[in-house]
PDB file of C-alpha atoms and ligand atoms in Angstrom:
ATOM      1  CA  MET A  22     -19.955  16.344  -3.593  1.00 84.00           C
ATOM      2  CA  SER A  23     -17.588  17.241  -1.358  1.00 84.00           C
ATOM      3  CA  ASN A  24     -19.623  15.868   1.774  1.00 91.00           C
ATOM      4  CA  ASN A  25     -19.423  12.744   0.215  1.00 96.00           C
ATOM      5  CA  PRO A  26     -16.461  10.227   1.724  1.00 97.00           C
ATOM      6  CA  ILE A  27     -13.502   9.109   0.445  1.00 98.00           C
ATOM      7  CA  GLY A  28     -13.646   5.139  -0.018  1.00 98.00           C
ATOM      8  CA  ILE A  29     -10.825   2.418   0.078  1.00 98.00           C
ATOM      9  CA  PHE A  30      -9.953  -0.512  -0.149  1.00 98.00           C
ATOM     10  CA  ASP A  31      -7.657  -3.863   0.279  1.00 97.00           C
ATOM     11  CA  SER A  32      -7.538  -7.378   0.171  1.00 96.00           C
ATOM     12  CA  GLY A  33      -8.195  -6.827   4.864  1.00 95.00           C
ATOM     13  CA  VAL A  34      -6.817  -4.514   7.602  1.00 96.00           C
ATOM     14  CA  GLY A  35      -3.898  -3.815   5.204  1.00 95.00           C
ATOM     15  CA  GLY A  36      -4.917  -0.595   4.185  1.00 96.00           C
ATOM     16  CA  LEU A  37      -6.061   0.315   8.050  1.00 96.00           C
ATOM     17  CA  THR A  38      -2.139   2.207   7.744  1.00 93.00           C
ATOM     18  CA  ILE A  39      -3.163   4.089   4.956  1.00 96.00           C
ATOM     19  CA  TYR A  40      -6.097   5.451   6.554  1.00 97.00           C
ATOM     20  CA  GLN A  41      -4.739   6.249   9.501  1.00 96.00           C
ATOM     21  CA  GLU A  42      -2.332   8.648   8.239  1.00 96.00           C
ATOM     22  CA  ILE A  43      -5.828  10.023   5.680  1.00 97.00           C
ATOM     23  CA  HIS A  44      -8.043  10.374   9.206  1.00 96.00           C
ATOM     24  CA  LYS A  45      -5.056  12.244  11.198  1.00 96.00           C
ATOM     25  CA  LEU A  46      -4.494  14.909   7.879  1.00 96.00           C
ATOM     26  CA  LEU A  47      -7.699  15.111   6.948  1.00 96.00           C
ATOM     27  CA  PRO A  48      -9.367  14.999   9.931  1.00 94.00           C
ATOM     28  CA  ASN A  49     -13.260  16.415   8.385  1.00 93.00           C
ATOM     29  CA  GLU A  50     -13.453  13.929   5.581  1.00 96.00           C
ATOM     30  CA  ASN A  51     -16.131  11.113   5.797  1.00 96.00           C
ATOM     31  CA  ILE A  52     -14.518   7.944   5.378  1.00 97.00           C
ATOM     32  CA  ILE A  53     -15.584   4.088   4.040  1.00 97.00           C
ATOM     33  CA  TYR A  54     -13.032   1.692   4.328  1.00 97.00           C
ATOM     34  CA  LEU A  55     -13.779  -1.240   2.741  1.00 98.00           C
ATOM     35  CA  ALA A  56     -11.533  -4.065   3.673  1.00 97.00           C
ATOM     36  CA  ASP A  57     -12.140  -7.119   1.605  1.00 97.00           C
ATOM     37  CA  SER A  58     -10.426 -10.226   3.538  1.00 94.00           C
ATOM     38  CA  LYS A  59     -12.507 -12.240   1.120  1.00 94.00           C
ATOM     39  CA  HIS A  60     -10.398 -12.354  -1.457  1.00 95.00           C
ATOM     40  CA  ALA A  61      -6.929 -11.753   0.826  1.00 94.00           C
ATOM     41  CA  PRO A  62      -4.219 -12.921  -0.461  1.00 95.00           C
ATOM     42  CA  TYR A  63      -4.423 -10.829  -3.769  1.00 95.00           C
ATOM     43  CA  GLY A  64      -0.668 -11.313  -3.652  1.00 92.00           C
ATOM     44  CA  GLU A  65      -0.399 -14.356  -4.929  1.00 89.00           C
ATOM     45  CA  LYS A  66      -3.476 -14.220  -7.719  1.00 95.00           C
ATOM     46  CA  THR A  67      -2.765 -13.406 -11.071  1.00 95.00           C
ATOM     47  CA  LYS A  68      -3.408  -9.840 -13.297  1.00 94.00           C
ATOM     48  CA  GLN A  69      -6.511 -10.847 -14.184  1.00 97.00           C
ATOM     49  CA  GLU A  70      -7.538 -12.022 -11.042  1.00 97.00           C
ATOM     50  CA  ILE A  71      -6.796  -8.764  -9.182  1.00 97.00           C
ATOM     51  CA  ILE A  72      -8.509  -6.041 -11.461  1.00 98.00           C
ATOM     52  CA  ASP A  73     -11.954  -7.788 -11.468  1.00 98.00           C
ATOM     53  CA  ILE A  74     -11.752  -8.352  -7.961  1.00 98.00           C
ATOM     54  CA  SER A  75     -10.530  -4.281  -8.204  1.00 98.00           C
ATOM     55  CA  VAL A  76     -13.140  -3.291 -10.542  1.00 98.00           C
ATOM     56  CA  LYS A  77     -15.985  -5.107  -8.050  1.00 98.00           C
ATOM     57  CA  ASN A  78     -14.706  -2.808  -5.182  1.00 98.00           C
ATOM     58  CA  THR A  79     -14.751   0.412  -7.170  1.00 98.00           C
ATOM     59  CA  GLU A  80     -18.109  -0.610  -7.940  1.00 98.00           C
ATOM     60  CA  PHE A  81     -19.634  -1.062  -4.039  1.00 98.00           C
ATOM     61  CA  LEU A  82     -17.525   2.178  -2.795  1.00 98.00           C
ATOM     62  CA  LEU A  83     -19.713   4.393  -6.244  1.00 98.00           C
ATOM     63  CA  SER A  84     -22.425   2.583  -4.804  1.00 98.00           C
ATOM     64  CA  ARG A  85     -22.279   4.029  -1.645  1.00 97.00           C
ATOM     65  CA  LYS A  86     -21.324   7.126  -3.593  1.00 97.00           C
ATOM     66  CA  CYS A  87     -17.377   7.519  -3.239  1.00 98.00           C
ATOM     67  CA  LYS A  88     -16.239  10.863  -4.369  1.00 98.00           C
ATOM     68  CA  LEU A  89     -12.121   9.654  -4.618  1.00 98.00           C
ATOM     69  CA  ILE A  90     -11.502   6.176  -4.407  1.00 98.00           C
ATOM     70  CA  VAL A  91      -8.300   5.234  -2.362  1.00 98.00           C
ATOM     71  CA  VAL A  92      -6.625   1.485  -3.398  1.00 98.00           C
ATOM     72  CA  ALA A  93      -4.440   0.778  -0.590  1.00 98.00           C
ATOM     73  CA  CYS A  94      -2.810  -1.978  -1.772  1.00 97.00           C
ATOM     74  CA  ASN A  95      -0.014  -2.296  -3.760  1.00 95.00           C
ATOM     75  CA  THR A  96      -0.590  -5.170  -5.780  1.00 95.00           C
ATOM     76  CA  ALA A  97      -3.688  -4.033  -6.696  1.00 97.00           C
ATOM     77  CA  SER A  98      -2.382  -0.178  -7.416  1.00 96.00           C
ATOM     78  CA  THR A  99       0.432  -2.051  -9.901  1.00 93.00           C
ATOM     79  CA  ASN A 100      -2.151  -4.522 -11.152  1.00 94.00           C
ATOM     80  CA  ALA A 101      -5.299  -2.456 -11.721  1.00 97.00           C
ATOM     81  CA  VAL A 102      -4.950   1.415 -11.055  1.00 97.00           C
ATOM     82  CA  LYS A 103      -4.468   1.693 -14.973  1.00 96.00           C
ATOM     83  CA  TYR A 104      -7.646   0.339 -16.407  1.00 98.00           C
ATOM     84  CA  LEU A 105      -9.752   1.519 -13.243  1.00 98.00           C
ATOM     85  CA  ARG A 106      -9.126   4.924 -14.248  1.00 98.00           C
ATOM     86  CA  GLU A 107      -9.386   4.231 -18.051  1.00 98.00           C
ATOM     87  CA  HIS A 108     -13.099   3.049 -16.893  1.00 98.00           C
ATOM     88  CA  TYR A 109     -14.169   5.143 -14.341  1.00 98.00           C
ATOM     89  CA  GLU A 110     -14.088   9.305 -13.817  1.00 97.00           C
ATOM     90  CA  VAL A 111     -13.982   9.939  -9.713  1.00 98.00           C
ATOM     91  CA  PRO A 112      -9.908  10.272  -8.651  1.00 98.00           C
ATOM     92  CA  PHE A 113      -7.867   7.134  -8.274  1.00 98.00           C
ATOM     93  CA  ILE A 114      -5.209   7.747  -5.152  1.00 98.00           C
ATOM     94  CA  ARG A 115      -2.415   4.664  -5.865  1.00 96.00           C
ATOM     95  CA  VAL A 116      -0.058   3.756  -3.245  1.00 95.00           C
ATOM     96  CA  GLN A 117       3.597   3.217  -4.960  1.00 90.00           C
ATOM     97  CA  PRO A 118       6.525   1.420  -2.885  1.00 94.00           C
ATOM     98  CA  ALA A 119       8.816   4.387  -1.887  1.00 95.00           C
ATOM     99  CA  ILE A 120      11.655   3.382  -3.978  1.00 96.00           C
ATOM    100  CA  LYS A 121      12.224   7.001  -5.120  1.00 95.00           C
ATOM    101  CA  PRO A 122      13.248   7.779  -1.644  1.00 96.00           C
ATOM    102  CA  ALA A 123      15.008   4.928  -0.480  1.00 97.00           C
ATOM    103  CA  ALA A 124      17.504   4.864  -3.472  1.00 97.00           C
ATOM    104  CA  LEU A 125      17.807   8.744  -3.269  1.00 96.00           C
ATOM    105  CA  ASN A 126      18.654   8.643   0.283  1.00 97.00           C
ATOM    106  CA  SER A 127      20.464   5.772  -0.316  1.00 98.00           C
ATOM    107  CA  LYS A 128      24.620   5.092   0.665  1.00 98.00           C
ATOM    108  CA  THR A 129      25.715   2.167   0.142  1.00 97.00           C
ATOM    109  CA  LYS A 130      22.983   2.205  -3.095  1.00 97.00           C
ATOM    110  CA  ILE A 131      21.772  -1.125  -2.104  1.00 98.00           C
ATOM    111  CA  VAL A 132      18.499  -1.015  -0.863  1.00 98.00           C
ATOM    112  CA  GLY A 133      16.017  -3.722  -0.455  1.00 98.00           C
ATOM    113  CA  ILE A 134      12.473  -4.321  -1.359  1.00 98.00           C
ATOM    114  CA  LEU A 135       9.519  -6.457   1.238  1.00 98.00           C
ATOM    115  CA  ALA A 136       6.613  -7.052  -1.166  1.00 97.00           C
ATOM    116  CA  THR A 137       3.851  -9.592  -2.553  1.00 95.00           C
ATOM    117  CA  LYS A 138       5.247 -11.279  -5.886  1.00 95.00           C
ATOM    118  CA  GLY A 139       1.861  -9.560  -7.675  1.00 94.00           C
ATOM    119  CA  THR A 140       4.256  -5.986  -6.502  1.00 95.00           C
ATOM    120  CA  LEU A 141       7.066  -7.591  -7.518  1.00 96.00           C
ATOM    121  CA  GLU A 142       5.953  -9.140 -10.875  1.00 94.00           C
ATOM    122  CA  SER A 143       4.207  -5.870 -11.864  1.00 91.00           C
ATOM    123  CA  GLU A 144       5.769  -4.094 -14.695  1.00 89.00           C
ATOM    124  CA  LEU A 145       5.072  -0.488 -12.901  1.00 88.00           C
ATOM    125  CA  LEU A 146       7.349  -1.429 -10.224  1.00 90.00           C
ATOM    126  CA  PHE A 147       9.903  -2.462 -13.261  1.00 90.00           C
ATOM    127  CA  GLU A 148       9.546   1.554 -14.495  1.00 91.00           C
ATOM    128  CA  THR A 149       9.600   2.879 -10.735  1.00 89.00           C
ATOM    129  CA  SER A 150      12.558   0.845  -9.926  1.00 91.00           C
ATOM    130  CA  GLN A 151      14.648   2.089 -13.901  1.00 90.00           C
ATOM    131  CA  LYS A 152      13.421   5.209 -13.376  1.00 92.00           C
ATOM    132  CA  PHE A 153      14.068   6.312  -9.859  1.00 91.00           C
ATOM    133  CA  ALA A 154      17.063   3.468  -9.157  1.00 91.00           C
ATOM    134  CA  GLN A 155      19.629   4.292 -11.009  1.00 92.00           C
ATOM    135  CA  GLY A 156      23.031   2.898 -10.335  1.00 94.00           C
ATOM    136  CA  VAL A 157      21.588   1.547  -6.886  1.00 97.00           C
ATOM    137  CA  LYS A 158      21.182  -2.022  -6.387  1.00 96.00           C
ATOM    138  CA  VAL A 159      17.601  -3.077  -5.591  1.00 96.00           C
ATOM    139  CA  ILE A 160      17.578  -6.245  -4.068  1.00 97.00           C
ATOM    140  CA  ARG A 161      13.936  -7.436  -4.379  1.00 97.00           C
ATOM    141  CA  GLN A 162      12.015 -10.385  -1.799  1.00 98.00           C
ATOM    142  CA  ILE A 163       8.747 -11.344  -1.764  1.00 97.00           C
ATOM    143  CA  GLY A 164       6.845 -11.560   1.811  1.00 98.00           C
ATOM    144  CA  GLU A 165       4.865 -15.066   1.349  1.00 97.00           C
ATOM    145  CA  GLY A 166       2.523 -15.825   3.843  1.00 97.00           C
ATOM    146  CA  LEU A 167       3.289 -12.335   5.893  1.00 97.00           C
ATOM    147  CA  VAL A 168      -0.664 -11.238   4.862  1.00 96.00           C
ATOM    148  CA  THR A 169      -1.877 -14.520   5.620  1.00 96.00           C
ATOM    149  CA  LEU A 170      -0.573 -14.262   9.669  1.00 97.00           C
ATOM    150  CA  ILE A 171      -1.098 -11.064   9.975  1.00 97.00           C
ATOM    151  CA  GLU A 172      -4.981 -11.517   8.501  1.00 96.00           C
ATOM    152  CA  ASN A 173      -5.237 -14.620  11.289  1.00 96.00           C
ATOM    153  CA  GLY A 174      -4.018 -12.533  13.773  1.00 96.00           C
ATOM    154  CA  GLN A 175      -0.893 -14.674  14.047  1.00 97.00           C
ATOM    155  CA  MET A 176       1.382 -10.909  13.994  1.00 96.00           C
ATOM    156  CA  HIS A 177       3.298 -11.834  17.062  1.00 97.00           C
ATOM    157  CA  SER A 178       3.366 -15.588  16.410  1.00 98.00           C
ATOM    158  CA  ASP A 179       7.149 -17.829  16.270  1.00 98.00           C
ATOM    159  CA  GLN A 180       5.897 -18.636  12.726  1.00 98.00           C
ATOM    160  CA  MET A 181       6.073 -14.677  12.028  1.00 98.00           C
ATOM    161  CA  ARG A 182       9.540 -14.011  13.172  1.00 98.00           C
ATOM    162  CA  LEU A 183      11.046 -17.000  11.308  1.00 98.00           C
ATOM    163  CA  LEU A 184       9.157 -15.647   8.122  1.00 98.00           C
ATOM    164  CA  LEU A 185      10.703 -12.230   8.666  1.00 98.00           C
ATOM    165  CA  GLU A 186      13.976 -13.184   9.809  1.00 98.00           C
ATOM    166  CA  LYS A 187      13.828 -15.500   6.497  1.00 98.00           C
ATOM    167  CA  TYR A 188      12.897 -12.856   4.200  1.00 98.00           C
ATOM    168  CA  LEU A 189      15.431  -9.733   5.792  1.00 98.00           C
ATOM    169  CA  LYS A 190      18.747 -11.749   6.863  1.00 98.00           C
ATOM    170  CA  PRO A 191      20.152 -12.613   3.541  1.00 97.00           C
ATOM    171  CA  MET A 192      19.426  -8.474   2.193  1.00 97.00           C
ATOM    172  CA  ILE A 193      20.846  -7.023   5.728  1.00 97.00           C
ATOM    173  CA  ASP A 194      23.513  -9.255   4.893  1.00 97.00           C
ATOM    174  CA  LYS A 195      23.955  -7.713   1.313  1.00 97.00           C
ATOM    175  CA  ASN A 196      24.436  -4.360   3.522  1.00 97.00           C
ATOM    176  CA  ILE A 197      20.850  -2.840   2.572  1.00 98.00           C
ATOM    177  CA  ASP A 198      20.656   0.640   4.250  1.00 98.00           C
ATOM    178  CA  HIS A 199      17.173   1.038   3.654  1.00 98.00           C
ATOM    179  CA  LEU A 200      14.187  -1.205   3.167  1.00 98.00           C
ATOM    180  CA  VAL A 201      11.090  -0.332   1.667  1.00 98.00           C
ATOM    181  CA  LEU A 202       7.837  -2.180   2.791  1.00 97.00           C
ATOM    182  CA  GLY A 203       5.492  -2.479  -0.549  1.00 97.00           C
ATOM    183  CA  CYS A 204       2.970  -3.674   0.838  1.00 97.00           C
ATOM    184  CA  THR A 205      -0.015  -1.781   3.552  1.00 97.00           C
ATOM    185  CA  HIS A 206      -0.384  -4.448   5.887  1.00 97.00           C
ATOM    186  CA  TYR A 207       3.924  -4.645   6.308  1.00 97.00           C
ATOM    187  CA  PRO A 208       3.853  -1.466   8.587  1.00 96.00           C
ATOM    188  CA  PHE A 209       1.947  -3.260  11.231  1.00 96.00           C
ATOM    189  CA  LEU A 210       5.443  -5.676  11.819  1.00 98.00           C
ATOM    190  CA  SER A 211       7.344  -2.821  11.929  1.00 97.00           C
ATOM    191  CA  ASP A 212       9.125  -2.825  15.308  1.00 97.00           C
ATOM    192  CA  GLN A 213       9.467  -6.277  14.661  1.00 98.00           C
ATOM    193  CA  ILE A 214      11.790  -5.689  11.355  1.00 98.00           C
ATOM    194  CA  GLN A 215      13.457  -2.878  12.694  1.00 98.00           C
ATOM    195  CA  GLU A 216      14.447  -5.908  14.896  1.00 97.00           C
ATOM    196  CA  ILE A 217      15.528  -7.792  13.244  1.00 98.00           C
ATOM    197  CA  ALA A 218      16.662  -5.081  10.976  1.00 97.00           C
ATOM    198  CA  GLY A 219      18.894  -3.087  13.127  1.00 96.00           C
ATOM    199  CA  LYS A 220      19.213   0.346  13.894  1.00 95.00           C
ATOM    200  CA  ASN A 221      21.358   1.052  10.590  1.00 95.00           C
ATOM    201  CA  VAL A 222      18.835  -0.286   8.384  1.00 98.00           C
ATOM    202  CA  THR A 223      15.826   3.113   7.608  1.00 98.00           C
ATOM    203  CA  ILE A 224      11.732   1.447   6.484  1.00 98.00           C
ATOM    204  CA  LEU A 225       9.988   3.643   4.899  1.00 97.00           C
ATOM    205  CA  ASP A 226       6.457   3.404   3.782  1.00 95.00           C
ATOM    206  CA  SER A 227       4.068   5.110   2.203  1.00 92.00           C
ATOM    207  CA  GLY A 228       1.717   6.358   4.039  1.00 94.00           C
ATOM    208  CA  GLU A 229       2.529   9.863   4.773  1.00 94.00           C
ATOM    209  CA  ALA A 230       2.988  10.649   1.013  1.00 94.00           C
ATOM    210  CA  ILE A 231      -0.458   9.163   0.254  1.00 97.00           C
ATOM    211  CA  ALA A 232      -2.212  11.180   2.724  1.00 97.00           C
ATOM    212  CA  ARG A 233      -0.658  14.075   1.309  1.00 97.00           C
ATOM    213  CA  GLN A 234      -1.412  13.041  -2.439  1.00 97.00           C
ATOM    214  CA  THR A 235      -5.010  11.971  -1.227  1.00 98.00           C
ATOM    215  CA  ARG A 236      -5.248  16.328   0.048  1.00 98.00           C
ATOM    216  CA  VAL A 237      -3.533  17.348  -3.144  1.00 98.00           C
ATOM    217  CA  ILE A 238      -6.676  15.693  -5.551  1.00 98.00           C
ATOM    218  CA  LEU A 239      -8.851  16.563  -3.251  1.00 97.00           C
ATOM    219  CA  ARG A 240      -8.072  20.572  -2.546  1.00 97.00           C
ATOM    220  CA  GLN A 241      -7.586  20.186  -6.995  1.00 97.00           C
ATOM    221  CA  GLU A 242     -11.178  18.490  -7.638  1.00 96.00           C
ATOM    222  CA  GLY A 243     -12.712  21.425  -5.111  1.00 96.00           C
ATOM    223  CA  LEU A 244     -13.647  18.073  -3.151  1.00 96.00           C
ATOM    224  CA  LEU A 245     -12.371  18.618  -0.020  1.00 96.00           C
ATOM    225  CA  ASN A 246     -15.043  18.493   2.822  1.00 94.00           C
ATOM    226  CA  THR A 247     -14.583  21.927   4.932  1.00 84.00           C
ATOM    227  CA  GLU A 248     -17.989  20.220   7.122  1.00 83.00           C
ATOM    228  CA  LYS A 249     -16.174  19.715  11.119  1.00 73.00           C
ATOM    229  CA  LYS A 250     -17.880  16.853  12.034  1.00 69.00           C
ATOM    230  CA  SER A 251     -16.771  13.162  10.209  1.00 71.00           C
ATOM    231  CA  THR A 252     -17.866   9.525   9.926  1.00 77.00           C
ATOM    232  CA  SER A 253     -15.915   6.618   9.537  1.00 78.00           C
ATOM    233  CA  ARG A 254     -17.673   3.359   8.767  1.00 80.00           C
ATOM    234  CA  ILE A 255     -15.160   0.248   8.136  1.00 79.00           C
TER     235      ILE A 255
HETATM  236  N1  DGL B 301      -2.410  -5.021   1.198  1.00 50.34           N
HETATM  237  C1  DGL B 301      -2.072  -5.175  -0.161  1.00 50.34           C
HETATM  238  C2  DGL B 301      -1.093  -4.825  -0.266  1.00 50.34           C
HETATM  239  O1  DGL B 301       0.012  -3.743   0.198  1.00 50.34           O
HETATM  240  C3  DGL B 301      -2.121  -6.837  -0.391  1.00 50.34           C
HETATM  241  C4  DGL B 301      -1.628  -7.730   0.255  1.00 50.34           C
HETATM  242  C5  DGL B 301      -1.911  -9.331  -0.514  1.00 50.34           C
HETATM  243  O2  DGL B 301      -3.565  -9.005  -0.633  1.00 50.34           O
HETATM  244  O3  DGL B 301      -1.532  -9.528  -0.314  1.00 50.34           O
HETATM  245  O4  DGL B 301      -0.355  -5.409  -1.676  1.00 50.34           O
END
């Protein structure tokens, strides 16, 4: 069982930012990455649609004998992981926007979060902000259109630059000192975002934390792969 693969899914290439961190931390693990481009973007779908898609992805990964599933998508994590955990026995790792470290380290007590509509409107995000960002103002911004541009290979286009400026400038004007990337596609834009936001804004994503959490759960469940050779199928 411990030689079985870890399954990872997202609406397309975004979860590769999580895959990279997991592969770095757990080089012995076999990994299957499911890029569900057919249903991208998830961010504008209803909760029920996101649950249905996540169930299909889970069934696919289980049919490939995955021992653990990483939902490498904030939108599916915030909307569907509760359902998945209630209906399947395999352990699920979910991603969570890094609101807690942003709030803890903020000096201005104003932080920004850029994420999909589906994530920003989820109950889980609301609860996380309530729990971890007491006394800190959290400015939310939907990154409409960003995932589609990334999926279409237009990451460095003028259109991308214009959208990023439109979304980021109002948050910067409100004096945020931390910006949470609440969508696994967005770390691909980190350099552009940093350039627009300036060096006084710290950009946070959850890739490393998810990889560490995956290792904790694999260890806890006795599922760590100790064989040297690993394979990835993407
Ligand atoms: N990368 C995903 C996320 O973290 C999906 C975005 C989308 O498909 O809209 O939310």
